[in-house]
Amino acid sequence: MSNHTPLETSPPEIFDCQSCGACCAYQADWPRFSLESDEQLAQIPEKFIADDLSGMRFETDAKGQCRCTALTGELGKHVGCAVYEVRPQVCRDCMPGDPECHIARKAFGFAVDDLPDPDIYVA
Ligand code: SF4
Ligand code: SF4
């Protein structure tokens, strides 16, 4: 049983983001703060925030992969988000199958053929 906080950017029955994590390790300037209030940002532990306060902190892991420091687990296998409940807006907006998801997954060589159609999220 994993103790990772789930990385669920969409209901797991649509696509299991916990088997990926690519968008959390693609580029340090992706998980930037935007519309969050000071109160919301204050809920993210300081150790996960970049020195310039622009977004989440990225660091290189033992395998040489630069990734968000809140990302737990192994990319492409099983991952989680240590700040899932208070994650930034950009992380809430990224949905499996959307253009950003495609870019991130392709960068890691992960399959994109089985991703859902992002139109399913439109109410
Ligand atoms: S805060 Fe969580 S969801 Fe956002 S990039 Fe980091 S690990 Fe991914
Ligand atoms: S890249 Fe796509 S499938 Fe992977 S965690 Fe992000 S939204 Fe989910």
JSON list of C-alpha atoms and ligand atoms in Angstrom, two decimals:
[
{"chain": "A", "resi": 1, "resn": "MET", "atom": "CA", "xyz": [0.00, 0.00, 0.00]},
{"chain": "A", "resi": 2, "resn": "SER", "atom": "CA", "xyz": [1.42, 3.34, -1.04]},
{"chain": "A", "resi": 3, "resn": "ASN", "atom": "CA", "xyz": [1.57, 6.27, 1.33]},
{"chain": "A", "resi": 4, "resn": "HIS", "atom": "CA", "xyz": [1.79, 8.79, -1.52]},
{"chain": "A", "resi": 5, "resn": "THR", "atom": "CA", "xyz": [-0.86, 11.46, -1.58]},
{"chain": "A", "resi": 6, "resn": "PRO", "atom": "CA", "xyz": [-2.64, 10.74, -4.85]},
{"chain": "A", "resi": 7, "resn": "LEU", "atom": "CA", "xyz": [-1.77, 12.74, -7.92]},
{"chain": "A", "resi": 8, "resn": "GLU", "atom": "CA", "xyz": [-5.25, 12.99, -9.39]},
{"chain": "A", "resi": 9, "resn": "THR", "atom": "CA", "xyz": [-5.71, 15.74, -11.91]},
{"chain": "A", "resi": 10, "resn": "SER", "atom": "CA", "xyz": [-8.85, 13.98, -13.08]},
{"chain": "A", "resi": 11, "resn": "PRO", "atom": "CA", "xyz": [-10.97, 11.10, -11.79]},
{"chain": "A", "resi": 12, "resn": "PRO", "atom": "CA", "xyz": [-8.80, 7.97, -11.89]},
{"chain": "A", "resi": 13, "resn": "GLU", "atom": "CA", "xyz": [-11.43, 6.16, -13.93]},
{"chain": "A", "resi": 14, "resn": "ILE", "atom": "CA", "xyz": [-10.74, 8.63, -16.75]},
{"chain": "A", "resi": 15, "resn": "PHE", "atom": "CA", "xyz": [-6.97, 8.37, -16.60]},
{"chain": "A", "resi": 16, "resn": "ASP", "atom": "CA", "xyz": [-4.57, 7.37, -13.86]},
{"chain": "A", "resi": 17, "resn": "CYS", "atom": "CA", "xyz": [-2.16, 10.29, -13.43]},
{"chain": "A", "resi": 18, "resn": "GLN", "atom": "CA", "xyz": [-0.54, 8.38, -10.59]},
{"chain": "A", "resi": 19, "resn": "SER", "atom": "CA", "xyz": [1.14, 6.22, -13.22]},
{"chain": "A", "resi": 20, "resn": "CYS", "atom": "CA", "xyz": [2.69, 9.26, -14.89]},
{"chain": "A", "resi": 21, "resn": "GLY", "atom": "CA", "xyz": [3.84, 12.52, -13.26]},
{"chain": "A", "resi": 22, "resn": "ALA", "atom": "CA", "xyz": [5.38, 13.92, -16.44]},
{"chain": "A", "resi": 23, "resn": "CYS", "atom": "CA", "xyz": [3.82, 17.37, -16.09]},
{"chain": "A", "resi": 24, "resn": "CYS", "atom": "CA", "xyz": [5.32, 17.63, -12.59]},
{"chain": "A", "resi": 25, "resn": "ALA", "atom": "CA", "xyz": [8.84, 17.10, -13.94]},
{"chain": "A", "resi": 26, "resn": "TYR", "atom": "CA", "xyz": [8.74, 18.69, -17.37]},
{"chain": "A", "resi": 27, "resn": "GLN", "atom": "CA", "xyz": [9.92, 22.23, -16.71]},
{"chain": "A", "resi": 28, "resn": "ALA", "atom": "CA", "xyz": [10.66, 24.20, -13.58]},
{"chain": "A", "resi": 29, "resn": "ASP", "atom": "CA", "xyz": [8.65, 27.14, -14.84]},
{"chain": "A", "resi": 30, "resn": "TRP", "atom": "CA", "xyz": [5.44, 25.17, -15.41]},
{"chain": "A", "resi": 31, "resn": "PRO", "atom": "CA", "xyz": [4.06, 24.99, -11.87]},
{"chain": "A", "resi": 32, "resn": "ARG", "atom": "CA", "xyz": [4.11, 28.75, -11.38]},
{"chain": "A", "resi": 33, "resn": "PHE", "atom": "CA", "xyz": [1.81, 30.62, -9.09]},
{"chain": "A", "resi": 34, "resn": "SER", "atom": "CA", "xyz": [-0.84, 32.69, -10.80]},
{"chain": "A", "resi": 35, "resn": "LEU", "atom": "CA", "xyz": [-4.30, 33.25, -9.35]},
{"chain": "A", "resi": 36, "resn": "GLU", "atom": "CA", "xyz": [-3.66, 31.94, -5.84]},
{"chain": "A", "resi": 37, "resn": "SER", "atom": "CA", "xyz": [-4.40, 34.17, -2.87]},
{"chain": "A", "resi": 38, "resn": "ASP", "atom": "CA", "xyz": [-1.80, 34.80, -0.19]},
{"chain": "A", "resi": 39, "resn": "GLU", "atom": "CA", "xyz": [-3.86, 32.59, 2.11]},
{"chain": "A", "resi": 40, "resn": "GLN", "atom": "CA", "xyz": [-3.77, 29.72, -0.38]},
{"chain": "A", "resi": 41, "resn": "LEU", "atom": "CA", "xyz": [-0.03, 30.04, -0.95]},
{"chain": "A", "resi": 42, "resn": "ALA", "atom": "CA", "xyz": [0.58, 30.13, 2.79]},
{"chain": "A", "resi": 43, "resn": "GLN", "atom": "CA", "xyz": [-0.77, 26.59, 2.98]},
{"chain": "A", "resi": 44, "resn": "ILE", "atom": "CA", "xyz": [2.02, 25.22, 0.80]},
{"chain": "A", "resi": 45, "resn": "PRO", "atom": "CA", "xyz": [5.01, 24.30, 2.97]},
{"chain": "A", "resi": 46, "resn": "GLU", "atom": "CA", "xyz": [7.88, 26.71, 2.35]},
{"chain": "A", "resi": 47, "resn": "LYS", "atom": "CA", "xyz": [10.34, 23.94, 1.55]},
{"chain": "A", "resi": 48, "resn": "PHE", "atom": "CA", "xyz": [8.40, 23.16, -1.65]},
{"chain": "A", "resi": 49, "resn": "ILE", "atom": "CA", "xyz": [8.41, 26.76, -2.89]},
{"chain": "A", "resi": 50, "resn": "ALA", "atom": "CA", "xyz": [11.07, 28.23, -5.20]},
{"chain": "A", "resi": 51, "resn": "ASP", "atom": "CA", "xyz": [13.52, 30.72, -3.73]},
{"chain": "A", "resi": 52, "resn": "ASP", "atom": "CA", "xyz": [12.11, 33.52, -5.89]},
{"chain": "A", "resi": 53, "resn": "LEU", "atom": "CA", "xyz": [8.58, 32.61, -4.72]},
{"chain": "A", "resi": 54, "resn": "SER", "atom": "CA", "xyz": [7.41, 32.31, -8.34]},
{"chain": "A", "resi": 55, "resn": "GLY", "atom": "CA", "xyz": [6.15, 28.75, -8.08]},
{"chain": "A", "resi": 56, "resn": "MET", "atom": "CA", "xyz": [7.00, 25.28, -6.90]},
{"chain": "A", "resi": 57, "resn": "ARG", "atom": "CA", "xyz": [10.62, 24.37, -6.17]},
{"chain": "A", "resi": 58, "resn": "PHE", "atom": "CA", "xyz": [12.32, 22.02, -8.62]},
{"chain": "A", "resi": 59, "resn": "GLU", "atom": "CA", "xyz": [15.37, 19.97, -7.70]},
{"chain": "A", "resi": 60, "resn": "THR", "atom": "CA", "xyz": [17.37, 17.21, -9.33]},
{"chain": "A", "resi": 61, "resn": "ASP", "atom": "CA", "xyz": [16.66, 13.77, -7.86]},
{"chain": "A", "resi": 62, "resn": "ALA", "atom": "CA", "xyz": [19.05, 10.85, -7.37]},
{"chain": "A", "resi": 63, "resn": "LYS", "atom": "CA", "xyz": [18.45, 9.74, -10.97]},
{"chain": "A", "resi": 64, "resn": "GLY", "atom": "CA", "xyz": [19.38, 13.15, -12.34]},
{"chain": "A", "resi": 65, "resn": "GLN", "atom": "CA", "xyz": [15.80, 14.11, -13.10]},
{"chain": "A", "resi": 66, "resn": "CYS", "atom": "CA", "xyz": [14.78, 17.68, -12.30]},
{"chain": "A", "resi": 67, "resn": "ARG", "atom": "CA", "xyz": [11.27, 17.60, -10.83]},
{"chain": "A", "resi": 68, "resn": "CYS", "atom": "CA", "xyz": [8.91, 19.37, -8.49]},
{"chain": "A", "resi": 69, "resn": "THR", "atom": "CA", "xyz": [10.02, 18.71, -4.94]},
{"chain": "A", "resi": 70, "resn": "ALA", "atom": "CA", "xyz": [6.44, 17.91, -3.97]},
{"chain": "A", "resi": 71, "resn": "LEU", "atom": "CA", "xyz": [6.34, 15.00, -6.42]},
{"chain": "A", "resi": 72, "resn": "THR", "atom": "CA", "xyz": [6.77, 11.68, -4.64]},
{"chain": "A", "resi": 73, "resn": "GLY", "atom": "CA", "xyz": [7.43, 8.27, -6.10]},
{"chain": "A", "resi": 74, "resn": "GLU", "atom": "CA", "xyz": [8.84, 7.16, -9.44]},
{"chain": "A", "resi": 75, "resn": "LEU", "atom": "CA", "xyz": [8.00, 8.89, -12.69]},
{"chain": "A", "resi": 76, "resn": "GLY", "atom": "CA", "xyz": [6.06, 6.72, -15.11]},
{"chain": "A", "resi": 77, "resn": "LYS", "atom": "CA", "xyz": [5.37, 4.12, -12.43]},
{"chain": "A", "resi": 78, "resn": "HIS", "atom": "CA", "xyz": [3.68, 5.44, -9.33]},
{"chain": "A", "resi": 79, "resn": "VAL", "atom": "CA", "xyz": [3.73, 9.04, -8.19]},
{"chain": "A", "resi": 80, "resn": "GLY", "atom": "CA", "xyz": [1.92, 11.33, -5.80]},
{"chain": "A", "resi": 81, "resn": "CYS", "atom": "CA", "xyz": [1.78, 14.98, -4.81]},
{"chain": "A", "resi": 82, "resn": "ALA", "atom": "CA", "xyz": [2.81, 15.87, -1.27]},
{"chain": "A", "resi": 83, "resn": "VAL", "atom": "CA", "xyz": [0.73, 19.06, -1.42]},
{"chain": "A", "resi": 84, "resn": "TYR", "atom": "CA", "xyz": [-2.21, 17.69, -3.38]},
{"chain": "A", "resi": 85, "resn": "GLU", "atom": "CA", "xyz": [-4.92, 19.39, -1.31]},
{"chain": "A", "resi": 86, "resn": "VAL", "atom": "CA", "xyz": [-3.25, 22.79, -1.63]},
{"chain": "A", "resi": 87, "resn": "ARG", "atom": "CA", "xyz": [-1.52, 22.45, -5.01]},
{"chain": "A", "resi": 88, "resn": "PRO", "atom": "CA", "xyz": [-1.31, 25.52, -7.28]},
{"chain": "A", "resi": 89, "resn": "GLN", "atom": "CA", "xyz": [-3.98, 26.37, -9.81]},
{"chain": "A", "resi": 90, "resn": "VAL", "atom": "CA", "xyz": [-1.86, 25.37, -12.80]},
{"chain": "A", "resi": 91, "resn": "CYS", "atom": "CA", "xyz": [-1.65, 21.86, -11.38]},
{"chain": "A", "resi": 92, "resn": "ARG", "atom": "CA", "xyz": [-5.44, 21.73, -11.01]},
{"chain": "A", "resi": 93, "resn": "ASP", "atom": "CA", "xyz": [-5.90, 22.91, -14.59]},
{"chain": "A", "resi": 94, "resn": "CYS", "atom": "CA", "xyz": [-3.65, 20.33, -16.28]},
{"chain": "A", "resi": 95, "resn": "MET", "atom": "CA", "xyz": [-5.81, 17.46, -17.46]},
{"chain": "A", "resi": 96, "resn": "PRO", "atom": "CA", "xyz": [-4.77, 14.18, -19.02]},
{"chain": "A", "resi": 97, "resn": "GLY", "atom": "CA", "xyz": [-5.13, 14.43, -22.76]},
{"chain": "A", "resi": 98, "resn": "ASP", "atom": "CA", "xyz": [-4.82, 18.20, -22.97]},
{"chain": "A", "resi": 99, "resn": "PRO", "atom": "CA", "xyz": [-2.05, 19.84, -25.04]},
{"chain": "A", "resi": 100, "resn": "GLU", "atom": "CA", "xyz": [0.27, 20.38, -22.05]},
{"chain": "A", "resi": 101, "resn": "CYS", "atom": "CA", "xyz": [-0.16, 16.77, -21.02]},
{"chain": "A", "resi": 102, "resn": "HIS", "atom": "CA", "xyz": [0.79, 15.62, -24.51]},
{"chain": "A", "resi": 103, "resn": "ILE", "atom": "CA", "xyz": [3.92, 17.81, -24.49]},
{"chain": "A", "resi": 104, "resn": "ALA", "atom": "CA", "xyz": [5.04, 16.54, -21.08]},
{"chain": "A", "resi": 105, "resn": "ARG", "atom": "CA", "xyz": [4.36, 12.87, -21.77]},
{"chain": "A", "resi": 106, "resn": "LYS", "atom": "CA", "xyz": [6.10, 12.98, -25.13]},
{"chain": "A", "resi": 107, "resn": "ALA", "atom": "CA", "xyz": [9.17, 14.56, -23.49]},
{"chain": "A", "resi": 108, "resn": "PHE", "atom": "CA", "xyz": [9.45, 11.50, -21.27]},
{"chain": "A", "resi": 109, "resn": "GLY", "atom": "CA", "xyz": [8.65, 9.01, -24.00]},
{"chain": "A", "resi": 110, "resn": "PHE", "atom": "CA", "xyz": [5.34, 8.07, -22.42]},
{"chain": "A", "resi": 111, "resn": "ALA", "atom": "CA", "xyz": [2.52, 6.91, -24.68]},
{"chain": "A", "resi": 112, "resn": "VAL", "atom": "CA", "xyz": [-0.06, 9.47, -25.71]},
{"chain": "A", "resi": 113, "resn": "ASP", "atom": "CA", "xyz": [-2.34, 7.21, -27.77]},
{"chain": "A", "resi": 114, "resn": "ASP", "atom": "CA", "xyz": [-4.43, 6.08, -24.83]},
{"chain": "A", "resi": 115, "resn": "LEU", "atom": "CA", "xyz": [-5.05, 9.53, -23.34]},
{"chain": "A", "resi": 116, "resn": "PRO", "atom": "CA", "xyz": [-8.63, 10.70, -22.99]},
{"chain": "A", "resi": 117, "resn": "ASP", "atom": "CA", "xyz": [-10.17, 13.38, -25.19]},
{"chain": "A", "resi": 118, "resn": "PRO", "atom": "CA", "xyz": [-9.89, 16.62, -23.15]},
{"chain": "A", "resi": 119, "resn": "ASP", "atom": "CA", "xyz": [-13.36, 17.63, -24.37]},
{"chain": "A", "resi": 120, "resn": "ILE", "atom": "CA", "xyz": [-14.84, 15.18, -21.85]},
{"chain": "A", "resi": 121, "resn": "TYR", "atom": "CA", "xyz": [-13.99, 17.68, -19.09]},
{"chain": "A", "resi": 122, "resn": "VAL", "atom": "CA", "xyz": [-16.17, 20.38, -20.60]},
{"chain": "A", "resi": 123, "resn": "ALA", "atom": "CA", "xyz": [-19.40, 20.56, -18.64]},
{"chain": "B", "resi": 1, "resn": "SF4", "atom": "S1", "xyz": [2.63, 20.71, -6.76]},
{"chain": "B", "resi": 1, "resn": "SF4", "atom": "FE1", "xyz": [1.99, 18.58, -7.00]},
{"chain": "B", "resi": 1, "resn": "SF4", "atom": "S2", "xyz": [0.72, 18.55, -8.86]},
{"chain": "B", "resi": 1, "resn": "SF4", "atom": "FE2", "xyz": [1.91, 20.48, -8.88]},
{"chain": "B", "resi": 1, "resn": "SF4", "atom": "S3", "xyz": [3.80, 20.06, -10.06]},
{"chain": "B", "resi": 1, "resn": "SF4", "atom": "FE3", "xyz": [4.25, 19.67, -7.88]},
{"chain": "B", "resi": 1, "resn": "SF4", "atom": "S4", "xyz": [3.86, 17.47, -7.58]},
{"chain": "B", "resi": 1, "resn": "SF4", "atom": "FE4", "xyz": [2.85, 18.09, -9.49]},
{"chain": "B", "resi": 2, "resn": "SF4", "atom": "S1", "xyz": [1.31, 14.58, -17.95]},
{"chain": "B", "resi": 2, "resn": "SF4", "atom": "FE1", "xyz": [-0.88, 14.17, -18.24]},
{"chain": "B", "resi": 2, "resn": "SF4", "atom": "S2", "xyz": [-1.19, 12.02, -17.63]},
{"chain": "B", "resi": 2, "resn": "SF4", "atom": "FE2", "xyz": [0.79, 12.73, -16.81]},
{"chain": "B", "resi": 2, "resn": "SF4", "atom": "S3", "xyz": [0.32, 13.41, -14.70]},
{"chain": "B", "resi": 2, "resn": "SF4", "atom": "FE3", "xyz": [0.22, 15.21, -16.07]},
{"chain": "B", "resi": 2, "resn": "SF4", "atom": "S4", "xyz": [-1.95, 15.38, -16.68]},
{"chain": "B", "resi": 2, "resn": "SF4", "atom": "FE4", "xyz": [-1.63, 13.31, -15.83]}
]
